[in-house]
Amino acid sequence: MGENTFLRGPADWWRQAVVYQIYPRSFADLNGDGIGDFAGIIDRVPYLASLGIDAVWLSPFYPSELADGGYDVADYRNVDPRIGTLEEFDRMTEALHAHGIRIFVDIVPNHSSDQHEWFQAALKAGRGSAERDRYIFREGKGENGELPPSKLASHFGPEGWTRVEDGQWYMHLFAKEQPDFNWGNQEVRDDFLKTLKFWSDRGVDGYRVDVAHALIKDLADGHLPERDSYDLEVMKTDGTDDLFDRDEVHEVYKTWRQVFDQYDPPRVAVAEAWVHAHRRPAYASAEGLGQSFNFDLLVQPWNPKQFKKTITYNLAAAERSGSSTTWVLSNHDNIRHATKYGVAEGFDLYKWQHSKSKGNSLPQIDIQKGIDRARAAVMLELALPGSTYLYQGEELGLHEVFGIPADQMQDPQWFRSLGEKATRDGCRVPLPWTAEGSSFGFGPGGAHLPQPEWFAEYAVEVEEADEDSTLNLYRKALRLRKKLLDVEKYEWVRSWNRNVLHFKRPNGWHSITNFGDKPVKMPKGEVILTSTPLVDGMLPGNATAWFLAK
Ligand code: BGC
């Protein structure tokens, strides 16, 4: 590891950064095993640089049996051999840093894989052992302990307890291959600090913290949480819920911050915490992780009123907390937003995805409308103060892949809910790089999830050749944004049309979005970028324009 593995710069580089999420298994595969790898990422660093992003965030690449796409980590300080080696990790970091791109890795502290050496040791060591104390093992109920210790469903359904050979049960909020850690155990705490130092020493600039709100559970005096739904409404709002978002979790993040602050610039982190909105700032505090995801745009339909409310709320909250907010339209857990914006008015795809008993029904999608709106939405979010997290493939305007045959699905959410919850595989299909060839240029050995024919139209090479493609729109928008960035302030500009959202930054950079279908008049100014070309000087429906006030 050379000194050049570190990227210096101002401590607040993250505040308005654009971070591009790479789902490593589905980005680019150089060794031809059908699974994306570090060599593939290194090969595409010029592509990443051409986007104009500030950082990449890599979803888990650690050794894993892939019971949950890598969010079941068997060794936190190593690399899945299918993805690469530590030496390649260093080379990748160096290559990214050489292009001025920082790197976030995903930390999964709530649970490990059942293949983790600690869990294997816990199974062997038996009840009452120090090894079992690192996880949450309990006796079952019923005459012979044959019933689970409490009525706890798992996120992916059905039960959140699994029985082991000697009769004890262990808790898992997700798949049974993801046993929850006991964060009351000092060894667990110390080991994560070691992991954070390990990656920080290798030049990692930041961390995305998985299920950051779940670590501390109320297990005092024999208490065991019970839960049959993970809807936010069920979670207590004051930090005393027995399963999530307990106040004590912030004690853990204070110790993480001490590690982050040992580096120059300090390492940064963003919490994935699905908590009540007023509880997010605590995760984003300067003594804690520093930033917390706001997923409020991701769950919104294409609706100006809801966008405005979300933006206003989150920017005010960020200002109060001293952090900056995060804008997210898509990620590896949710239906791609081009698809979400293409459904008929009133159809809530987010609810559909998370609702039971939808069977095999597929929503009707207006493909072009979805893309137009996705282009408009990204320009809107990029013009706002705060940082933006992009998900690989959205820069191509990719739609969700529906209809993956059941025998090729990988997502445990689908298996464990017996098909009632939608699979998340549809947004994790390997990227198309070329219009032809094996797996559209993803790699020489096919793709680990089936790619549909229509991927050809969205291939990077096709979009590179088209001046007006979504890819080129992202590139232009990101370049311009760098030049136009200003203090973290904005102001709504009143519009007579309810379908229009218009705001400006103090330096005179305006963004105007037409959520309706009919064209609207453009205000006066020098137009610098539009998501769809103006027609006779009018802003078309489902479009955004940036302009400088005259
Ligand atoms: C990740 C999911 C994962 C879950 C369990 C989530 O927040 O984003 O992909 O299945 O945590 O680790």
Coordinates of C-alpha atoms and ligand atoms in Angstrom, one line a residue:
M1 CA 0.0 0.0 0.0
G2 CA 1.6 3.3 -1.0
E3 CA 0.9 6.7 0.4
N4 CA -1.0 7.5 -2.8
T5 CA -3.8 5.2 -1.5
F6 CA -5.0 8.2 0.5
L7 CA -6.9 11.1 -1.0
R8 CA -6.5 14.3 0.8
G9 CA -8.9 17.2 0.6
P10 CA -11.2 19.3 2.7
A11 CA -12.9 17.5 5.6
D12 CA -16.3 18.4 4.4
W13 CA -15.9 17.0 0.8
W14 CA -18.9 14.8 1.4
R15 CA -21.5 17.5 2.0
Q16 CA -22.6 17.9 -1.6
A17 CA -20.8 14.9 -3.1
V18 CA -22.3 12.7 -5.7
V19 CA -21.8 9.1 -4.7
Y20 CA -22.3 6.3 -7.3
Q21 CA -23.4 2.9 -5.8
I22 CA -21.7 -0.1 -7.4
Y23 CA -23.3 -3.5 -6.8
P24 CA -20.0 -5.3 -7.4
R25 CA -21.5 -8.7 -8.5
S26 CA -23.4 -6.9 -11.3
F27 CA -21.1 -4.2 -12.5
A28 CA -18.4 -5.7 -14.8
D29 CA -17.0 -9.2 -14.9
L30 CA -13.5 -9.5 -16.2
N31 CA -12.6 -13.1 -15.3
G32 CA -15.7 -14.6 -17.0
D33 CA -17.3 -16.4 -14.1
G34 CA -20.6 -14.5 -14.5
I35 CA -20.0 -12.5 -11.4
G36 CA -18.7 -8.9 -11.4
D37 CA -15.2 -8.4 -9.9
F38 CA -12.7 -5.8 -8.8
A39 CA -10.8 -6.3 -12.0
G40 CA -14.0 -5.3 -13.8
I41 CA -14.3 -2.2 -11.7
I42 CA -10.6 -1.3 -12.3
D43 CA -11.2 -1.7 -16.0
R44 CA -14.1 0.7 -15.9
V45 CA -12.5 3.4 -13.7
P46 CA -12.3 5.6 -16.8
Y47 CA -16.0 5.2 -17.3
L48 CA -16.6 6.1 -13.7
A49 CA -14.4 9.2 -14.1
S50 CA -16.3 10.1 -17.2
L51 CA -19.5 10.4 -15.2
G52 CA -18.1 13.2 -13.0
I53 CA -18.9 11.5 -9.7
D54 CA -17.1 12.3 -6.5
A55 CA -17.2 8.8 -4.9
V56 CA -18.3 5.3 -5.3
W57 CA -20.0 3.1 -2.7
L58 CA -19.5 -0.6 -3.0
S59 CA -22.2 -2.9 -1.7
P60 CA -20.6 -5.9 0.1
F61 CA -17.8 -7.7 -1.6
Y62 CA -16.7 -9.8 1.4
P63 CA -16.6 -13.6 1.6
S64 CA -20.2 -14.7 1.7
E65 CA -22.4 -17.7 0.9
L66 CA -24.7 -15.1 -0.8
A67 CA -27.8 -15.9 1.2
D68 CA -28.6 -12.2 0.9
G69 CA -26.5 -10.9 -2.0
G70 CA -23.4 -10.5 0.2
Y71 CA -25.2 -8.8 3.2
D72 CA -24.4 -12.0 5.0
V73 CA -20.7 -11.4 5.7
A74 CA -18.4 -14.3 6.6
D75 CA -15.2 -12.3 7.1
Y76 CA -15.3 -8.5 7.5
R77 CA -11.7 -8.0 6.6
N78 CA -11.4 -9.9 3.4
V79 CA -12.6 -10.2 -0.1
D80 CA -14.8 -12.9 -1.7
P81 CA -12.4 -14.7 -4.0
R82 CA -15.0 -14.6 -6.8
I83 CA -14.7 -10.8 -6.6
G84 CA -11.0 -10.4 -6.1
T85 CA -8.3 -10.2 -3.5
L86 CA -7.1 -7.6 -1.0
E87 CA -4.3 -6.7 -3.3
E88 CA -6.8 -6.0 -6.0
F89 CA -8.8 -4.0 -3.6
D90 CA -5.8 -1.8 -3.0
R91 CA -5.2 -1.4 -6.8
M92 CA -8.8 -0.5 -7.3
T93 CA -8.7 2.1 -4.5
E94 CA -5.5 3.5 -6.0
A95 CA -7.0 3.7 -9.5
L96 CA -10.1 5.4 -8.2
H97 CA -8.1 7.9 -6.1
A98 CA -5.8 8.6 -9.0
H99 CA -9.0 9.9 -10.8
G100 CA -10.1 11.9 -7.8
I101 CA -12.9 9.4 -6.9
R102 CA -13.3 8.4 -3.3
I103 CA -14.5 5.1 -2.0
F104 CA -17.2 4.0 0.5
V105 CA -17.6 0.4 1.6
D106 CA -20.6 -1.2 3.1
I107 CA -20.4 -2.2 6.8
V108 CA -22.9 -4.7 8.0
P109 CA -22.9 -4.6 11.8
N110 CA -26.3 -6.0 12.7
H111 CA -25.7 -9.5 11.7
S112 CA -23.0 -11.7 10.2
S113 CA -23.2 -14.8 8.0
D114 CA -23.8 -18.1 9.7
Q115 CA -20.5 -19.1 8.0
H116 CA -18.6 -16.5 10.0
E117 CA -16.0 -18.2 12.2
W118 CA -17.6 -16.7 15.3
F119 CA -21.0 -18.2 14.5
Q120 CA -19.5 -21.5 13.7
A121 CA -17.6 -21.4 17.0
A122 CA -20.8 -20.5 18.8
L123 CA -22.5 -23.6 17.4
K124 CA -19.7 -25.8 18.6
A125 CA -19.2 -24.2 22.0
G126 CA -22.7 -24.8 23.2
R127 CA -25.1 -23.1 25.5
G128 CA -23.8 -20.6 28.1
S129 CA -20.5 -20.2 26.3
A130 CA -18.6 -16.9 25.6
E131 CA -18.8 -17.8 21.9
R132 CA -22.7 -17.9 22.1
D133 CA -22.7 -14.6 23.9
R134 CA -21.6 -12.8 20.7
Y135 CA -24.9 -13.6 19.1
I136 CA -28.4 -13.8 20.6
F137 CA -29.1 -17.4 21.6
R138 CA -32.0 -18.2 23.9
E139 CA -34.0 -21.2 25.1
G140 CA -37.3 -21.9 23.4
K141 CA -40.7 -22.0 25.0
G142 CA -43.0 -25.0 25.3
E143 CA -42.4 -28.1 27.3
N144 CA -39.3 -29.1 25.5
G145 CA -38.2 -25.7 24.2
E146 CA -39.7 -26.6 20.9
L147 CA -41.4 -23.2 20.4
P148 CA -39.4 -20.0 19.4
P149 CA -38.4 -17.8 22.4
S150 CA -40.7 -15.0 21.2
K151 CA -43.1 -14.2 18.5
L152 CA -40.7 -12.6 16.1
A153 CA -41.1 -12.5 12.4
S154 CA -38.0 -11.8 10.2
H155 CA -37.9 -9.0 7.7
F156 CA -37.9 -11.5 4.9
G157 CA -40.6 -13.6 6.6
P158 CA -41.5 -15.9 8.2
E159 CA -39.9 -16.5 11.6
G160 CA -37.0 -14.6 13.2
W161 CA -35.7 -17.4 15.4
T162 CA -34.0 -20.6 14.2
R163 CA -33.3 -23.7 16.3
V164 CA -29.8 -25.3 16.4
E165 CA -28.9 -28.9 17.0
D166 CA -28.6 -28.7 20.8
G167 CA -32.1 -27.1 21.1
Q168 CA -31.3 -23.4 21.6
W169 CA -32.6 -20.8 19.2
Y170 CA -30.8 -17.8 17.7
M171 CA -32.3 -14.5 16.6
H172 CA -32.1 -13.2 13.0
L173 CA -34.0 -10.2 11.8
F174 CA -33.3 -11.1 8.2
A175 CA -32.6 -14.6 6.7
K176 CA -31.7 -17.5 8.9
E177 CA -28.2 -17.4 7.4
Q178 CA -27.8 -13.9 9.0
P179 CA -27.6 -14.3 12.8
D180 CA -27.9 -11.0 14.7
F181 CA -24.9 -10.0 16.8
N182 CA -25.2 -9.2 20.5
W183 CA -24.0 -5.6 20.7
G184 CA -24.0 -5.9 24.5
N185 CA -20.9 -8.0 24.0
Q186 CA -17.6 -6.0 24.2
E187 CA -15.8 -8.3 21.7
V188 CA -18.4 -7.5 19.1
R189 CA -17.9 -3.8 19.6
D190 CA -14.1 -4.1 19.5
D191 CA -14.1 -6.2 16.4
F192 CA -16.0 -3.6 14.4
L193 CA -13.6 -0.9 15.5
K194 CA -10.8 -3.1 14.2
T195 CA -12.7 -3.6 10.9
L196 CA -13.2 0.2 10.5
K197 CA -9.4 0.7 11.1
F198 CA -8.5 -2.1 8.7
W199 CA -10.4 -0.5 5.8
S200 CA -9.6 3.1 6.7
D201 CA -5.8 2.2 6.8
R202 CA -6.3 0.8 3.3
G203 CA -7.5 4.2 2.1
V204 CA -11.3 3.8 2.3
D205 CA -12.8 7.2 2.6
G206 CA -16.3 6.4 3.9
Y207 CA -18.8 3.8 5.1
R208 CA -22.4 3.0 4.3
V209 CA -23.8 1.5 7.5
D210 CA -26.3 -1.3 6.9
V211 CA -29.5 -1.3 9.1
A212 CA -27.7 1.2 11.4
H213 CA -30.7 1.5 13.7
A214 CA -31.0 -2.2 14.7
L215 CA -27.9 -2.9 16.6
I216 CA -29.1 -2.4 20.1
K217 CA -32.1 -4.4 21.3
D218 CA -33.8 -4.5 24.6
L219 CA -32.7 -7.9 26.0
A220 CA -32.5 -6.9 29.6
D221 CA -33.9 -9.1 32.4
G222 CA -35.0 -11.8 30.0
H223 CA -37.0 -9.5 27.8
L224 CA -37.3 -10.5 24.1
P225 CA -38.8 -8.3 21.4
E226 CA -41.9 -9.5 19.6
R227 CA -42.9 -8.2 16.2
D228 CA -45.1 -9.3 13.3
S229 CA -44.6 -6.3 11.1
Y230 CA -41.7 -4.1 10.1
D231 CA -43.9 -1.1 9.1
L232 CA -42.5 2.1 10.4
E233 CA -45.8 2.9 12.1
V234 CA -45.2 0.0 14.5
M235 CA -41.8 1.4 15.7
K236 CA -41.9 3.6 18.8
T237 CA -41.0 7.2 18.1
D238 CA -39.0 8.1 21.3
G239 CA -36.0 5.9 21.3
T240 CA -37.5 3.2 23.6
D241 CA -38.6 0.7 21.0
D242 CA -37.3 -2.7 22.0
L243 CA -36.0 -3.6 18.6
F244 CA -35.0 -0.5 16.6
D245 CA -33.6 3.0 16.9
R246 CA -32.9 2.8 20.6
D247 CA -31.1 5.8 22.0
E248 CA -28.2 3.7 23.2
V249 CA -27.2 2.9 19.6
H250 CA -25.6 6.3 19.4
E251 CA -23.0 5.3 22.1
V252 CA -21.7 2.8 19.6
Y253 CA -21.4 5.4 16.8
K254 CA -19.5 7.8 19.1
T255 CA -16.8 5.1 19.4
W256 CA -16.8 4.8 15.6
R257 CA -16.4 8.5 15.2
Q258 CA -13.3 8.4 17.3
V259 CA -11.8 6.0 14.8
F260 CA -12.9 8.2 11.8
D261 CA -11.4 11.3 13.3
Q262 CA -8.0 9.6 13.6
Y263 CA -7.6 10.1 9.8
D264 CA -7.0 13.1 7.6
P265 CA -9.5 13.9 6.2
P266 CA -11.7 12.2 8.8
R267 CA -13.5 9.1 7.4
V268 CA -17.2 9.7 6.8
A269 CA -20.2 7.5 7.1
V270 CA -23.9 7.4 6.1
A271 CA -26.5 5.5 8.1
E272 CA -29.1 3.4 6.5
A273 CA -31.7 3.9 9.2
W274 CA -35.3 3.4 8.3
V275 CA -36.5 5.4 11.4
H276 CA -39.1 8.1 12.0
A277 CA -37.9 11.2 10.2
H278 CA -37.4 13.3 13.4
R279 CA -35.0 10.6 14.6
R280 CA -32.7 10.7 11.6
P281 CA -30.6 13.7 12.7
A282 CA -29.2 11.8 15.7
Y283 CA -27.5 9.3 13.2
A284 CA -26.2 12.3 11.2
S285 CA -24.7 14.1 14.1
A286 CA -21.0 15.2 14.0
E287 CA -20.3 13.0 17.0
G288 CA -21.9 10.0 15.3
L289 CA -21.9 8.8 11.7
G290 CA -22.2 12.3 10.2
Q291 CA -24.9 11.6 7.6
S292 CA -28.1 9.6 7.5
F293 CA -30.0 8.5 4.4
N294 CA -33.3 10.2 3.7
F295 CA -35.2 7.9 1.4
D296 CA -38.2 10.2 1.1
L297 CA -37.8 10.8 -2.6
L298 CA -37.2 7.2 -3.3
V299 CA -40.6 6.3 -1.9
Q300 CA -42.5 9.2 -3.6
P301 CA -44.5 8.8 -6.7
W302 CA -44.1 11.5 -9.4
N303 CA -46.0 14.2 -7.7
P304 CA -45.0 17.9 -7.3
K305 CA -46.8 18.4 -4.0
Q306 CA -45.1 15.4 -2.4
F307 CA -41.7 16.3 -3.9
K308 CA -42.0 19.8 -2.5
K309 CA -42.9 18.7 0.9
T310 CA -40.1 16.1 1.0
I311 CA -37.5 18.6 -0.2
T312 CA -38.6 21.4 2.2
Y313 CA -38.7 19.1 5.2
N314 CA -35.4 17.4 4.6
L315 CA -33.4 20.6 3.9
A316 CA -34.8 22.2 7.0
A317 CA -33.9 19.1 9.0
A318 CA -30.4 19.0 7.6
E319 CA -29.9 22.7 8.4
R320 CA -31.0 22.1 12.0
S321 CA -28.8 19.0 12.4
G322 CA -25.7 20.6 10.9
S323 CA -25.4 17.7 8.5
S324 CA -26.3 17.7 4.8
T325 CA -29.2 15.7 3.4
T326 CA -29.0 12.8 1.0
W327 CA -31.1 12.4 -2.2
V328 CA -31.7 8.9 -3.4
L329 CA -34.0 7.8 -6.2
S330 CA -32.9 4.2 -6.6
N331 CA -30.8 1.6 -4.9
H332 CA -30.3 -2.2 -4.9
D333 CA -33.3 -2.8 -2.7
N334 CA -36.0 -1.0 -4.7
I335 CA -37.6 -0.9 -8.1
R336 CA -35.7 1.3 -10.4
H337 CA -37.2 4.8 -10.5
A338 CA -37.6 5.0 -14.3
T339 CA -40.1 2.1 -13.9
K340 CA -41.7 3.6 -10.8
Y341 CA -42.4 6.8 -12.8
G342 CA -43.9 4.9 -15.7
V343 CA -46.8 3.4 -13.9
A344 CA -50.3 4.8 -14.2
E345 CA -51.3 7.6 -11.9
G346 CA -52.5 6.4 -8.5
F347 CA -50.7 3.1 -8.7
D348 CA -48.2 3.0 -5.8
L349 CA -45.4 0.7 -7.0
Y350 CA -43.6 1.0 -3.7
K351 CA -46.6 -0.3 -1.8
W352 CA -47.1 -2.9 -4.5
Q353 CA -43.6 -4.2 -4.1
H354 CA -44.0 -4.5 -0.3
S355 CA -47.5 -5.8 -0.3
K356 CA -48.5 -9.4 0.2
S357 CA -50.7 -11.3 -2.2
K358 CA -50.0 -9.5 -5.4
G359 CA -49.4 -12.9 -7.1
N360 CA -47.7 -12.8 -10.5
S361 CA -49.4 -9.6 -11.6
L362 CA -47.1 -7.1 -13.3
P363 CA -47.8 -3.4 -13.4
Q364 CA -48.3 -1.7 -16.8
I365 CA -45.4 0.6 -17.5
D366 CA -45.2 3.6 -19.9
I367 CA -41.5 3.1 -20.8
Q368 CA -40.8 6.5 -22.4
K369 CA -42.7 8.5 -19.8
G370 CA -40.7 6.7 -17.1
I371 CA -37.5 7.7 -18.7
D372 CA -38.5 11.3 -19.3
R373 CA -39.5 11.7 -15.7
A374 CA -36.3 9.9 -14.4
R375 CA -34.2 12.4 -16.4
A376 CA -36.2 15.3 -15.0
A377 CA -36.0 13.9 -11.5
V378 CA -32.2 13.5 -11.5
M379 CA -31.7 17.1 -12.7
L380 CA -34.0 18.3 -9.9
E381 CA -32.2 16.4 -7.2
L382 CA -28.7 17.4 -8.5
A383 CA -29.6 21.1 -8.3
L384 CA -30.5 20.8 -4.6
P385 CA -28.2 21.3 -1.7
G386 CA -27.0 18.1 -0.2
S387 CA -25.4 15.0 -1.5
T388 CA -26.8 12.6 -4.1
Y389 CA -26.5 8.8 -4.2
L390 CA -26.9 7.3 -7.7
Y391 CA -27.4 3.6 -8.3
Q392 CA -25.5 1.9 -11.1
G393 CA -27.6 1.7 -14.3
E394 CA -29.7 4.7 -13.5
E395 CA -27.4 6.8 -15.7
L396 CA -28.5 4.6 -18.6
G397 CA -32.2 5.1 -17.8
L398 CA -32.4 1.4 -17.1
H399 CA -35.8 0.0 -16.2
E400 CA -36.5 -2.8 -13.7
V401 CA -36.3 -6.3 -15.1
F402 CA -39.6 -8.1 -14.3
G403 CA -40.3 -11.7 -15.0
I404 CA -37.0 -13.3 -13.9
P405 CA -37.9 -17.1 -13.9
A406 CA -38.3 -18.4 -10.4
D407 CA -35.5 -20.9 -10.7
Q408 CA -33.1 -18.1 -11.4
M409 CA -34.0 -15.7 -8.6
Q410 CA -31.6 -15.1 -5.9
D411 CA -33.3 -12.8 -3.4
P412 CA -34.1 -14.4 0.0
Q413 CA -36.9 -11.9 0.4
W414 CA -38.7 -13.7 -2.4
F415 CA -37.9 -17.2 -1.2
R416 CA -38.6 -16.7 2.5
S417 CA -41.9 -14.9 1.9
L418 CA -42.9 -17.8 -0.5
G419 CA -43.2 -15.3 -3.4
E420 CA -45.5 -12.9 -1.6
K421 CA -42.9 -10.1 -1.4
A422 CA -41.4 -9.0 -4.7
T423 CA -37.9 -10.1 -5.6
R424 CA -35.2 -7.4 -5.5
D425 CA -33.3 -9.2 -8.3
G426 CA -34.9 -7.0 -11.0
C427 CA -32.7 -4.0 -10.1
R428 CA -29.6 -6.1 -9.7
V429 CA -29.3 -7.6 -13.2
P430 CA -25.8 -7.1 -14.6
L431 CA -25.2 -3.9 -16.5
P432 CA -25.2 -3.8 -20.3
W433 CA -22.0 -2.3 -21.7
T434 CA -22.3 -3.3 -25.4
A435 CA -25.3 -3.9 -27.7
E436 CA -24.1 -7.4 -28.6
G437 CA -21.8 -10.1 -27.4
S438 CA -21.8 -12.2 -24.3
S439 CA -24.0 -10.8 -21.6
F440 CA -24.0 -7.4 -23.4
G441 CA -20.3 -6.8 -22.5
F442 CA -20.8 -7.5 -18.8
G443 CA -18.3 -10.3 -19.1
P444 CA -17.1 -13.1 -21.3
G445 CA -18.9 -15.8 -19.3
G446 CA -22.5 -14.8 -19.1
A447 CA -24.4 -13.1 -16.3
H448 CA -25.5 -14.4 -13.0
L449 CA -29.0 -13.0 -13.5
P450 CA -30.7 -13.2 -16.9
Q451 CA -30.6 -10.0 -18.9
P452 CA -33.6 -9.2 -21.2
E453 CA -33.2 -8.5 -24.9
W454 CA -34.1 -4.9 -24.5
F455 CA -31.0 -4.3 -22.5
A456 CA -29.2 -3.8 -25.8
E457 CA -30.8 -0.4 -26.3
Y458 CA -29.5 0.8 -23.0
A459 CA -25.9 -0.4 -23.4
V460 CA -23.2 2.1 -22.5
E461 CA -21.7 1.9 -26.0
V462 CA -25.1 2.7 -27.6
E463 CA -25.7 5.7 -25.2
E464 CA -22.1 7.0 -25.6
A465 CA -22.8 7.4 -29.3
D466 CA -26.0 9.3 -28.8
E467 CA -25.5 12.9 -27.8
D468 CA -29.0 13.0 -26.2
S469 CA -28.8 9.8 -24.3
T470 CA -29.5 9.5 -20.6
L471 CA -25.9 8.7 -20.0
N472 CA -24.8 11.9 -21.7
L473 CA -27.4 13.9 -19.8
Y474 CA -25.9 12.6 -16.5
R475 CA -22.4 13.5 -17.7
K476 CA -23.4 17.0 -18.7
A477 CA -25.5 17.5 -15.5
L478 CA -22.7 16.4 -13.2
R479 CA -20.1 18.6 -15.0
L480 CA -22.3 21.6 -14.8
R481 CA -23.2 20.9 -11.2
K482 CA -19.6 21.0 -10.2
K483 CA -19.2 24.5 -11.6
L484 CA -22.5 25.7 -10.3
L485 CA -22.3 24.4 -6.7
D486 CA -22.9 27.0 -4.2
V487 CA -23.5 27.4 -0.4
E488 CA -26.1 24.9 0.9
K489 CA -29.0 27.3 0.4
Y490 CA -32.0 27.3 -1.9
E491 CA -35.3 29.2 -2.2
W492 CA -38.5 28.2 -3.8
V493 CA -39.7 30.4 -6.6
R494 CA -43.5 30.8 -6.8
S495 CA -45.1 29.4 -9.9
W496 CA -48.7 29.9 -11.0
N497 CA -48.9 26.3 -12.2
R498 CA -49.4 23.6 -9.6
N499 CA -47.5 21.1 -11.7
V500 CA -44.3 23.2 -11.6
L501 CA -41.6 23.1 -9.0
H502 CA -39.1 25.9 -9.3
F503 CA -36.2 26.8 -7.0
K504 CA -33.0 28.8 -7.1
R505 CA -29.6 28.7 -5.4
P506 CA -28.0 32.0 -4.2
N507 CA -25.7 32.2 -7.2
G508 CA -28.6 32.5 -9.6
W509 CA -28.7 28.8 -10.7
H510 CA -32.4 27.9 -11.2
S511 CA -34.0 24.6 -11.6
I512 CA -37.6 24.2 -12.9
T513 CA -39.5 21.0 -13.3
N514 CA -42.8 20.4 -15.0
F515 CA -44.5 17.4 -13.4
G516 CA -47.5 17.8 -15.7
D517 CA -48.0 16.5 -19.3
K518 CA -48.6 19.9 -21.0
P519 CA -45.8 22.3 -21.9
V520 CA -45.3 25.4 -19.7
K521 CA -43.7 28.8 -20.3
M522 CA -40.1 29.1 -19.3
P523 CA -39.1 32.0 -17.1
K524 CA -36.5 34.4 -18.4
G525 CA -32.9 33.4 -18.2
E526 CA -30.1 31.6 -20.0
V527 CA -31.0 27.9 -20.4
I528 CA -28.0 25.7 -19.7
L529 CA -29.4 22.2 -19.7
T530 CA -32.8 20.5 -20.2
S531 CA -33.8 16.9 -19.6
T532 CA -35.9 17.1 -22.8
P533 CA -35.4 19.8 -25.4
L534 CA -37.6 22.9 -25.1
V535 CA -40.4 23.1 -27.7
D536 CA -40.9 26.6 -29.1
G537 CA -39.2 28.0 -26.0
M538 CA -41.7 26.0 -23.8
L539 CA -40.7 23.4 -21.1
P540 CA -42.3 20.1 -22.2
G541 CA -44.2 17.9 -19.7
N542 CA -42.2 15.7 -17.4
A543 CA -39.0 17.7 -17.9
T544 CA -36.5 19.8 -16.0
A545 CA -34.5 22.8 -17.1
W546 CA -31.6 24.5 -15.5
F547 CA -31.1 28.2 -16.3
L548 CA -29.1 31.1 -15.0
A549 CA -31.1 34.2 -14.1
K550 CA -30.3 37.2 -16.2
Ligands
BGC1 C1 -29.7 -3.9 2.7 C2 -30.4 -5.1 2.1 C3 -30.1 -6.3 3.0 C4 -30.5 -6.0 4.5 C5 -29.9 -6.9 5.4 C6 -30.5 -3.7 4.0 O1 -30.6 -2.6 4.4 O2 -29.7 -2.7 1.9 O3 -29.9 -5.3 0.8 O4 -30.9 -7.3 2.6 O5 -30.0 -4.7 4.8 O6 -28.5 -6.8 5.5

